Tab-separated table of C-alpha atoms (C1' of nucleotides) in Angstrom:
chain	number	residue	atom	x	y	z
A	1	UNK	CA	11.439	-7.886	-14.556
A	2	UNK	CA	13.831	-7.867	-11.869
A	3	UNK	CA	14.882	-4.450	-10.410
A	4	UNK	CA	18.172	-2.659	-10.872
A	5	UNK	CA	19.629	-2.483	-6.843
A	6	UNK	CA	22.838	-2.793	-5.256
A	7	UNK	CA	21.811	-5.399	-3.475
A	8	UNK	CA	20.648	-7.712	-5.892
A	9	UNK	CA	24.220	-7.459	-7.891
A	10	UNK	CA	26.117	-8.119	-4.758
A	11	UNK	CA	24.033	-11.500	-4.490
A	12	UNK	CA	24.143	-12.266	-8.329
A	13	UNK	CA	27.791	-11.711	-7.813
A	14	UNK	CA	28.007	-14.038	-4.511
A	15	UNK	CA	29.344	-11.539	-2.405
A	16	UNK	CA	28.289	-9.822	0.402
A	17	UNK	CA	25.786	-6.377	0.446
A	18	UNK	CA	28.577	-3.767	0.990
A	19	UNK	CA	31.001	-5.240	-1.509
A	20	UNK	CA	29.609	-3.025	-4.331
A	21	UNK	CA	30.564	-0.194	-2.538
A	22	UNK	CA	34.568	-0.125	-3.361
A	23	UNK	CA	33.777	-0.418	-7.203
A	24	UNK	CA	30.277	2.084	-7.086
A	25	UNK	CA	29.789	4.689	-4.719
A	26	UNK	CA	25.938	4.449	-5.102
A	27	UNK	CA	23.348	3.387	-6.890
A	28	UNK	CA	23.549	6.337	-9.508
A	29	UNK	CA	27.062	5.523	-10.206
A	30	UNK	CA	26.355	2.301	-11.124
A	31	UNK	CA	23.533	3.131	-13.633
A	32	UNK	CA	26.168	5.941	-14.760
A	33	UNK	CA	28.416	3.139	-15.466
A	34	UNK	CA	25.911	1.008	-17.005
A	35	UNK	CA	24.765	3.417	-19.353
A	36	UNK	CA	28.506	3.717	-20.669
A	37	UNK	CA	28.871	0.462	-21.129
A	38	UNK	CA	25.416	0.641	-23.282
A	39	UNK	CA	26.075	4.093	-24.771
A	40	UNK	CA	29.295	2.419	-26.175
A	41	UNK	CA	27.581	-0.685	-27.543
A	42	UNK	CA	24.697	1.470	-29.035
A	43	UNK	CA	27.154	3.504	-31.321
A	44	UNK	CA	28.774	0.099	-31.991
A	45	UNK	CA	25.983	-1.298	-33.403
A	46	UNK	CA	25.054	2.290	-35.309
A	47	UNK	CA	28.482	1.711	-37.056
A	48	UNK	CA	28.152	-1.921	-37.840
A	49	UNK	CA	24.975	-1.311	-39.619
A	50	UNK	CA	26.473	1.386	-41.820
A	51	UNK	CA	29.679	-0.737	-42.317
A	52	UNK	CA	27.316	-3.358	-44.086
A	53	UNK	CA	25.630	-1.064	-46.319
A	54	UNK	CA	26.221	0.924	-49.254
A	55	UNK	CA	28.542	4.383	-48.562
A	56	UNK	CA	26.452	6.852	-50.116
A	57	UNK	CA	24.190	9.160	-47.822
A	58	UNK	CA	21.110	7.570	-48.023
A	59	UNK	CA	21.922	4.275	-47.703
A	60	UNK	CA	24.430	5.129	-44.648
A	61	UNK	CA	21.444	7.290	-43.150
A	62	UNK	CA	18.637	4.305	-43.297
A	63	UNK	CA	21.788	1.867	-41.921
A	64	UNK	CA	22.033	3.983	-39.003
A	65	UNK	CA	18.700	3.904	-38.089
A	66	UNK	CA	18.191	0.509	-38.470
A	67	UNK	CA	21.045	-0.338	-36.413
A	68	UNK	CA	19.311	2.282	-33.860
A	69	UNK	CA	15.675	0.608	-34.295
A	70	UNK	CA	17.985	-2.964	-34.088
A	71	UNK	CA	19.798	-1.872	-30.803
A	72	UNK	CA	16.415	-0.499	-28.759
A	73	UNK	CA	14.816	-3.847	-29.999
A	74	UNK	CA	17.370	-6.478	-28.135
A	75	UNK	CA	18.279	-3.779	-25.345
A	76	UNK	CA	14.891	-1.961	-24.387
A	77	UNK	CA	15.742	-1.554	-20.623
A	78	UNK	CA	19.379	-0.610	-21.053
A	79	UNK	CA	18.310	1.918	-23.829
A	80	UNK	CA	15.241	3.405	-20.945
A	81	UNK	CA	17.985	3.189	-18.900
A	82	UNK	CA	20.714	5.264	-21.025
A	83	UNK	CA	18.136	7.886	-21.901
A	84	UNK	CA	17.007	8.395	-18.158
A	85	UNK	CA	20.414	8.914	-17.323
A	86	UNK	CA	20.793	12.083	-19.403
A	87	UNK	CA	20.129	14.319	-17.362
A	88	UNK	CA	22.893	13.430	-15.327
A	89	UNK	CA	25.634	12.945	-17.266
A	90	UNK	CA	28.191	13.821	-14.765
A	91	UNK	CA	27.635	10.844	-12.531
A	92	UNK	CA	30.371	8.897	-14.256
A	93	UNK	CA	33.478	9.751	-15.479
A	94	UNK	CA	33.052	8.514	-19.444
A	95	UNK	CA	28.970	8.791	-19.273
A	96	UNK	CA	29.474	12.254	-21.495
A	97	UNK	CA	32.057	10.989	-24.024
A	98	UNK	CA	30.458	7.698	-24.500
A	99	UNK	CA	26.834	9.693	-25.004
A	100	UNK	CA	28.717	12.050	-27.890
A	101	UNK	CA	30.381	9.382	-29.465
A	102	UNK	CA	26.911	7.838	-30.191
A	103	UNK	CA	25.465	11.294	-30.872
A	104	UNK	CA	28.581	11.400	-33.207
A	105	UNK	CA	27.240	8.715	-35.320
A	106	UNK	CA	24.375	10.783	-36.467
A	107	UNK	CA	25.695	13.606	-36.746
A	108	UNK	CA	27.896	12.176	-39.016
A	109	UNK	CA	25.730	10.460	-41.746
A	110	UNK	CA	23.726	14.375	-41.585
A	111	UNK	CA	26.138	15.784	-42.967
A	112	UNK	CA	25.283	13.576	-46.059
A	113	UNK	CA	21.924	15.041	-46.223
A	114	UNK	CA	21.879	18.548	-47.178
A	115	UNK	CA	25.595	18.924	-48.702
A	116	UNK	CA	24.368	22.870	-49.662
A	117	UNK	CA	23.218	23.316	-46.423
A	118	UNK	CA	26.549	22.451	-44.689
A	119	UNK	CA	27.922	26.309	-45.436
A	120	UNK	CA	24.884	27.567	-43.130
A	121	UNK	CA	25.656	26.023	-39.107
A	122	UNK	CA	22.435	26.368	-38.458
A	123	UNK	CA	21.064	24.637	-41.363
A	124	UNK	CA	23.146	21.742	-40.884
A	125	UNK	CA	22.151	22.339	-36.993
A	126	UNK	CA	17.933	22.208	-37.975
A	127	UNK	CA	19.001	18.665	-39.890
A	128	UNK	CA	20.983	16.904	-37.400
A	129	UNK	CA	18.418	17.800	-34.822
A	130	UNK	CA	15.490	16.751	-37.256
A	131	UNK	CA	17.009	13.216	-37.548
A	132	UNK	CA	18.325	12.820	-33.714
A	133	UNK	CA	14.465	14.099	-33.005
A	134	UNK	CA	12.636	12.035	-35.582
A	135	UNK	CA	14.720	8.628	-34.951
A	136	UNK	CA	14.803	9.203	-31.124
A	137	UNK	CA	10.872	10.037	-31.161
A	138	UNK	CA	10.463	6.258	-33.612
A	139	UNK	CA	12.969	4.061	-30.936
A	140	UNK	CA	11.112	5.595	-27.407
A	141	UNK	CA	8.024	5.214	-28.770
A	142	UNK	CA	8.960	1.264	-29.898
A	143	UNK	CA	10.512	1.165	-26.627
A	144	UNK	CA	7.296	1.259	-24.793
A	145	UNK	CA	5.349	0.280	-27.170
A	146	UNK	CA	3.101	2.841	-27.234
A	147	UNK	CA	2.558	3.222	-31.668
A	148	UNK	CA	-0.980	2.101	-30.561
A	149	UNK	CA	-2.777	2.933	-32.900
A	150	UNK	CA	-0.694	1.105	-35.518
A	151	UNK	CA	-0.721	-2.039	-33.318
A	152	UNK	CA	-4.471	-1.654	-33.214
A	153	UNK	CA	-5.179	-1.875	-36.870
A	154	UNK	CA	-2.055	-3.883	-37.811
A	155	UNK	CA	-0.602	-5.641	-34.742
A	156	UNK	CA	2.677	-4.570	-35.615
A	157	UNK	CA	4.934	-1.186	-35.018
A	158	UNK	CA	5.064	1.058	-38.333
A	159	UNK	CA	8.431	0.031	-40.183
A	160	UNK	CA	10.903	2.490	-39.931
A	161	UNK	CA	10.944	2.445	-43.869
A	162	UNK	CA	7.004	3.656	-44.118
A	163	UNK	CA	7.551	6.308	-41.839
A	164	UNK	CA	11.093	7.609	-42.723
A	165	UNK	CA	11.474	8.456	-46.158
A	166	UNK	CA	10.497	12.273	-45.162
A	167	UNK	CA	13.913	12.828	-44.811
A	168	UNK	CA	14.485	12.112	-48.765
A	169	UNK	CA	13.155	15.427	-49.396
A	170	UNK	CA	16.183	16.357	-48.276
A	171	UNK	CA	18.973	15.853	-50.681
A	172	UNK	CA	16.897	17.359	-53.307
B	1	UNK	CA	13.601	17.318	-6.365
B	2	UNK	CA	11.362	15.127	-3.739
B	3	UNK	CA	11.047	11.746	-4.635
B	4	UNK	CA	7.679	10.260	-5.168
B	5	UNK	CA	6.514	8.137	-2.499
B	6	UNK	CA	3.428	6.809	-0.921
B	7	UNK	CA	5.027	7.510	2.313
B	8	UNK	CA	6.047	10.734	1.707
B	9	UNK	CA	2.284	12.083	0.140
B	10	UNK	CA	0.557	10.912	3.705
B	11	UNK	CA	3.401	12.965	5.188
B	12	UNK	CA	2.407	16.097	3.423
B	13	UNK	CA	-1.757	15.139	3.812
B	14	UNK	CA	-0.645	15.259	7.866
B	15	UNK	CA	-2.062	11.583	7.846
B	16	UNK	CA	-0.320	7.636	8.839
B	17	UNK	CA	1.625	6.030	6.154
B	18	UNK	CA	-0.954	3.624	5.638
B	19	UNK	CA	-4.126	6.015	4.930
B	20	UNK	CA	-3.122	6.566	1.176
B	21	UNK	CA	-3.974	2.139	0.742
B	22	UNK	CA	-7.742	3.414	0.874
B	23	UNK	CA	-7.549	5.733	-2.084
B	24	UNK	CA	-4.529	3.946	-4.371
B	25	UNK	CA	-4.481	0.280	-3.703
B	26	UNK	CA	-0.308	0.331	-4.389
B	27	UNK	CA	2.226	3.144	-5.523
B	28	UNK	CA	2.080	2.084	-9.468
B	29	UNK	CA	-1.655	2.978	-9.114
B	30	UNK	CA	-1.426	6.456	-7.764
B	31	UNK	CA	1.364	6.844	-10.221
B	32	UNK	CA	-0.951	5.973	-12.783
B	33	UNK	CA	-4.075	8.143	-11.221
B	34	UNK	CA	-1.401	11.030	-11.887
B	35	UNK	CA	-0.447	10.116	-15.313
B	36	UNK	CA	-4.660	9.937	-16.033
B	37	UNK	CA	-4.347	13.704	-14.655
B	38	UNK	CA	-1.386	14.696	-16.659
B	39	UNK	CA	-3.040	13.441	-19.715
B	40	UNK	CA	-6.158	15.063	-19.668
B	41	UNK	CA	-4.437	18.397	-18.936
B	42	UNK	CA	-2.120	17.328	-21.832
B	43	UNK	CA	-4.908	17.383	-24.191
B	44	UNK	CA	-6.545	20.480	-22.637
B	45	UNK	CA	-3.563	22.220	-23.185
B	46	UNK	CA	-2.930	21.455	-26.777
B	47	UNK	CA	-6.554	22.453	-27.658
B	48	UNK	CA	-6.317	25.562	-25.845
B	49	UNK	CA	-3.617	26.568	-27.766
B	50	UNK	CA	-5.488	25.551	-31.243
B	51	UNK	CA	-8.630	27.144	-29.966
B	52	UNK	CA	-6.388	30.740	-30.267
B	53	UNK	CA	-4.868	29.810	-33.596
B	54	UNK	CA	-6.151	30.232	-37.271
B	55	UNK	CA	-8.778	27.014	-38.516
B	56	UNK	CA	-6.230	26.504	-41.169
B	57	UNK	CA	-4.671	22.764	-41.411
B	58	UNK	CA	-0.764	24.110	-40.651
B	59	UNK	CA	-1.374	26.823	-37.949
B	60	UNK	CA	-3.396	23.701	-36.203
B	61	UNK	CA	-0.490	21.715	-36.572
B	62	UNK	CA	1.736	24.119	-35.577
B	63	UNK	CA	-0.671	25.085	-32.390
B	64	UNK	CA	-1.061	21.595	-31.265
B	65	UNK	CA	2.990	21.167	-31.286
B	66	UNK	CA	3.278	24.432	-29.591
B	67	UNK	CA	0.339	23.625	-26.567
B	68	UNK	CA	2.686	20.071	-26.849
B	69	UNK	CA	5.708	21.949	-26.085
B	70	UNK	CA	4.640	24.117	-23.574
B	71	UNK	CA	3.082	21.373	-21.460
B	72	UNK	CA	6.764	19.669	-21.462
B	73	UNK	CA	8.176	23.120	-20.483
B	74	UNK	CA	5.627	23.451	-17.772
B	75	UNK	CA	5.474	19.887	-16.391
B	76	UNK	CA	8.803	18.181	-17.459
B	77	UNK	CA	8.569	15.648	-14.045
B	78	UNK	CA	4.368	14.891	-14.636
B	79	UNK	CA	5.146	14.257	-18.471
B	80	UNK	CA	8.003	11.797	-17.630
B	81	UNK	CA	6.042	9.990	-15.577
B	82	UNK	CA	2.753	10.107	-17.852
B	83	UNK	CA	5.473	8.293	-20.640
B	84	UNK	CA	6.771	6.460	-17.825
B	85	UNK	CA	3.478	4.973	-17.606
B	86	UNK	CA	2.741	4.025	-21.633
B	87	UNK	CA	3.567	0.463	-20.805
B	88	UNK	CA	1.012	-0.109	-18.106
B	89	UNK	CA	-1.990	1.750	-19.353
B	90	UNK	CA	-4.328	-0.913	-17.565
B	91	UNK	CA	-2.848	0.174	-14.270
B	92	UNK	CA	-5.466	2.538	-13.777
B	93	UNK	CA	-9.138	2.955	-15.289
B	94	UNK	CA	-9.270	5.918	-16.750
B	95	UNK	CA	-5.425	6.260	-17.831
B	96	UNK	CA	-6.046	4.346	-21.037
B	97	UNK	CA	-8.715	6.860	-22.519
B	98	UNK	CA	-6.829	9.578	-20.875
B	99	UNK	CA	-3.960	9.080	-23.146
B	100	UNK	CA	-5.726	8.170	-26.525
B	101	UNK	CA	-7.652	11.278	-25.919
B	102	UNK	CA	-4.332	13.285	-25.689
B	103	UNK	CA	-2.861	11.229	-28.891
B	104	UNK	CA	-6.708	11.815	-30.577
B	105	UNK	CA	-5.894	15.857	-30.716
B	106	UNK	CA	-2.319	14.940	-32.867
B	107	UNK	CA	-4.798	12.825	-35.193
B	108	UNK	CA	-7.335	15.362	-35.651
B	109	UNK	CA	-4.480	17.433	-36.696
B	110	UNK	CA	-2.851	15.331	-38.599
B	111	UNK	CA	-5.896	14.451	-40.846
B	112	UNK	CA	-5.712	17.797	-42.096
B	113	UNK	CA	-1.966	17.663	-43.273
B	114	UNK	CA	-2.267	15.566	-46.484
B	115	UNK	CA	-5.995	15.614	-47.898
B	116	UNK	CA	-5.112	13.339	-50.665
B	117	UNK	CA	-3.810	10.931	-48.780
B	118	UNK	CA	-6.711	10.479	-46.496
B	119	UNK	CA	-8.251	7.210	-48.511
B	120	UNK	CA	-5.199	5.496	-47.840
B	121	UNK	CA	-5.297	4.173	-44.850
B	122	UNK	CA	-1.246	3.354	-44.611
B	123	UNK	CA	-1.055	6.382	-45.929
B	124	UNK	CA	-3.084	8.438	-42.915
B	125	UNK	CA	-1.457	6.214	-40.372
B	126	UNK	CA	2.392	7.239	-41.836
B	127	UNK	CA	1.329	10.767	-41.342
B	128	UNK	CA	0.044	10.754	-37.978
B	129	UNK	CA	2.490	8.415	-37.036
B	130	UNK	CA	5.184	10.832	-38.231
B	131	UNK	CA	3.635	13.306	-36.433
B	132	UNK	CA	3.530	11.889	-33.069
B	133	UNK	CA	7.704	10.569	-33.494
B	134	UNK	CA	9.214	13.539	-34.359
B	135	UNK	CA	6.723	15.674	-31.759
B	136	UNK	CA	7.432	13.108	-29.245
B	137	UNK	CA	10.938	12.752	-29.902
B	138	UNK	CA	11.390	17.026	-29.818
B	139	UNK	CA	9.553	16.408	-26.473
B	140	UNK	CA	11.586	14.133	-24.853
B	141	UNK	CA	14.668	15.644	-25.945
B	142	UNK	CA	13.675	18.787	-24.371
B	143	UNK	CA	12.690	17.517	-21.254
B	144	UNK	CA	15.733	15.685	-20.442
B	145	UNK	CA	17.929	18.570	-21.330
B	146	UNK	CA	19.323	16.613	-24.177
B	147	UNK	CA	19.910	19.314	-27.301
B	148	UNK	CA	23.654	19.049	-26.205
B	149	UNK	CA	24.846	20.165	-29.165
B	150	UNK	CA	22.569	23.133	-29.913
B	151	UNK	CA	23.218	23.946	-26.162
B	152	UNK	CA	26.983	23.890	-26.910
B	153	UNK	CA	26.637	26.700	-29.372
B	154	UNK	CA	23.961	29.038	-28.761
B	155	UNK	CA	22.743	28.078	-25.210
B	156	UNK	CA	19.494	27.463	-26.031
B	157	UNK	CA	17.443	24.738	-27.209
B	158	UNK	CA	16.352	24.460	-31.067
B	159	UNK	CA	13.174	26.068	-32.010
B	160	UNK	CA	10.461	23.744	-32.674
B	161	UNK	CA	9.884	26.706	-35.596
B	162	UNK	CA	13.587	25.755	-37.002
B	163	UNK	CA	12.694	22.044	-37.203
B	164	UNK	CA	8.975	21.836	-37.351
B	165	UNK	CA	8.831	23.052	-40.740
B	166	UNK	CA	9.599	19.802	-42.288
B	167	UNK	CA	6.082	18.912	-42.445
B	168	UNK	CA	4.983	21.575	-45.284
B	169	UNK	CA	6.116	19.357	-48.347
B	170	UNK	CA	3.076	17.009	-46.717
B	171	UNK	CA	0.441	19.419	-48.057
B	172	UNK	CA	2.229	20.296	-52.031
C	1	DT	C1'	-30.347	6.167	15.443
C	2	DT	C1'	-27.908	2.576	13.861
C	3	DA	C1'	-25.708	-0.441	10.792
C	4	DA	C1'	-22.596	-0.423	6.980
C	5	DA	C1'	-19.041	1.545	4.430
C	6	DA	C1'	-15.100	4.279	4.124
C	7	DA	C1'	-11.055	6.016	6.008
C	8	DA	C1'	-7.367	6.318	9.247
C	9	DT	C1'	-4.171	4.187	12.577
C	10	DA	C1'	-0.406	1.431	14.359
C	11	DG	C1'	2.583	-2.325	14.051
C	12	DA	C1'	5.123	-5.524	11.553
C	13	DC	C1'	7.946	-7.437	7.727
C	14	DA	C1'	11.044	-7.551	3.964
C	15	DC	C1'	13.227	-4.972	1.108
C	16	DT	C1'	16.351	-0.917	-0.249
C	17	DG	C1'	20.617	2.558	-0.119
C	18	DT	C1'	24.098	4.124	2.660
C	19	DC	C1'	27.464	4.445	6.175
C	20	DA	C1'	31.225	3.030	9.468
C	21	DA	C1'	34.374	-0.244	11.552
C	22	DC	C1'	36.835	-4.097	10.722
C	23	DA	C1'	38.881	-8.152	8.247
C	24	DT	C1'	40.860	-10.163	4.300
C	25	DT	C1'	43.101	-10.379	0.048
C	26	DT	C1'	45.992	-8.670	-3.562
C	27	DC	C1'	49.620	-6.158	-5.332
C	28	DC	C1'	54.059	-4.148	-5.679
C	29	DG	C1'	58.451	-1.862	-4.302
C	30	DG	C1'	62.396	-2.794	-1.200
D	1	DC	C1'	60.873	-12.949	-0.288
D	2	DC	C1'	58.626	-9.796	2.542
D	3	DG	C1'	56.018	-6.323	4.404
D	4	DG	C1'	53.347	-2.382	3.952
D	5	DA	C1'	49.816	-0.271	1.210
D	6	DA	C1'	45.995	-0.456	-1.521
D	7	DA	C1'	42.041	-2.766	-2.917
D	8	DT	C1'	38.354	-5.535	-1.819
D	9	DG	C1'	35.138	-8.022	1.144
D	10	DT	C1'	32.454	-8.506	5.529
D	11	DT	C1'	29.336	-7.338	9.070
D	12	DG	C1'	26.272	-4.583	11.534
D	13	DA	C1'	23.563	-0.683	11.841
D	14	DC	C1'	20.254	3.008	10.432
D	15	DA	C1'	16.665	5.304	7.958
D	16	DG	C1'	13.696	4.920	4.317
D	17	DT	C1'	10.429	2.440	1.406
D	18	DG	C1'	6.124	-0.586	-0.154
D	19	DT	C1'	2.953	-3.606	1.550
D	20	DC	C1'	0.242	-6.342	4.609
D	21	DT	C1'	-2.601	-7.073	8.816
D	22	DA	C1'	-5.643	-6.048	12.669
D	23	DT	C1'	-7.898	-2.479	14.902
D	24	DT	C1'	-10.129	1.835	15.588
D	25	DT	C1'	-12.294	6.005	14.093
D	26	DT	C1'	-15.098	8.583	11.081
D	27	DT	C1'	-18.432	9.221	7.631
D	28	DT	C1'	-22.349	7.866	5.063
D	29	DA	C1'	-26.828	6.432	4.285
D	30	DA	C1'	-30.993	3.820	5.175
DNA sequence: TTAAAAAATAGACACTGTCAACATTTCCGG
DNA sequence: CCGGAAATGTTGACAGTGTCTATTTTTTAA
């Protein structure tokens, strides 16, 4: 895997060393910037998942996961990338904005889950954070694939469907 | 925070740059000789907090999640790197073991979560697999200062108590 | 004690990020 | 169209880094 550095852009790009400099003022910028760019594509392909399924809350909830599961599968170093950067969210000027808008995404197909719950804010807070934490746990862990226990018996990852449906407890 | 660096270790050990080659044959290797470390205290401390908790199946549950959590709290920068690590476990001899032995106390837990279930091996494997996600994922999350939204409104992250509870329809 | 093994040293090399001074190119208002 | 300003590119330098080599020192053990 070739590294991330300044450097090796500026030669990709056929230019010299320092050019970077007038469009990143360091190295952290540009992964700031990068991690837009990705943050952006990652909600993107959240919402195009859900577009192609059916509306109601279930359905929209398993589309959004699969289009998470689908983006961390074709873009495993941008999403280590993104997620290292969140601790510095600051670094670029539409890092924060672009992060929310793919929180957004999740947040929104929650709602769906617990409709009685929605009155109580932090009801609807413990389910929003149960499915960021749940589907964020499944994608790291595929990420590096490190389910190895399940790779030792199987040779595969655990499908999101096997491991998911706990959440269908709650729209009882 | 001081960046990790071959360089910079011999500087604090008062010794040349080059004495650390002897011990860690490159920096990915000492970086794994810390993540073997970080693992075995992992495990410690999730079985010293079960060791002070009732025998029953949930408070074990509950206690290994906690001893999780507190670890994080305690050693956000080692645990990064440990996870850092999960897709070079050969890097080092003893890392490999070190980190199935940490994963080993969230099965023994586990097993005790859905009895019924334990004949089933797809079954077992959903559970513990569930387990480790959403434990992991609360992990992560917390490490990299990443409960935005829960931060927005009451300035602290979620309980693990608020969320965690999920796993008691395992056990009807 | 002495030979072997382990550890430490010093120098070199190729990278890296970052900075400053300077040159070139592009753009836009007069 | 032009000329200044802004943007962009270039070059050289510096301090750091990992890594390799040859050499020396220290420790270990037979």
């Amino acid at each position: 895997m070739e590294k991330l550095s300044l450097r090796a852009c500026a030669n990709r790009a056929g230019v010299s060393h320092g050019a970077p400099k007038n469009h990143f003022a360091n190295l952290a910028v540009l992964q700031g910037a990068l991690a837009t760019e990705g943050f952006k594509r990652f909600a993107s392909t959240m919402r195009a998942h859900m577009a192609g399924a059916p509306a109601d809350a279930k359905s929209q909830v398993m589309a959004s996961a699969r289009g998470y599961v689908a983006f961390v599968e074709d873009n495993k170093d941008l999403f280590r990338l993104m997620f290292s950067m969140e601790r510095r969210l600051d670094i670029y000027p539409d890092l924060l904005p672009a992060s929310r808008e793919a929180y957004a995404v999740l947040r929104e197909v929650s709602k769906g889950l617990s409709p009685e719950n929605c009155e109580n804010p932090q009801g609807q807070l413990s389910t929003e954070t149960m499915l960021w934490t749940f589907i964020h746990g499944y994608a790291i862990l595929k990420a590096n694939k490190q389910f190895y226990t399940s790779n030792a018996e199987t040779g595969m990852d655990p499908k999101l469907e096997d491991i998911f449906p706990v959440f269908t407890y709650l729209d009882k």
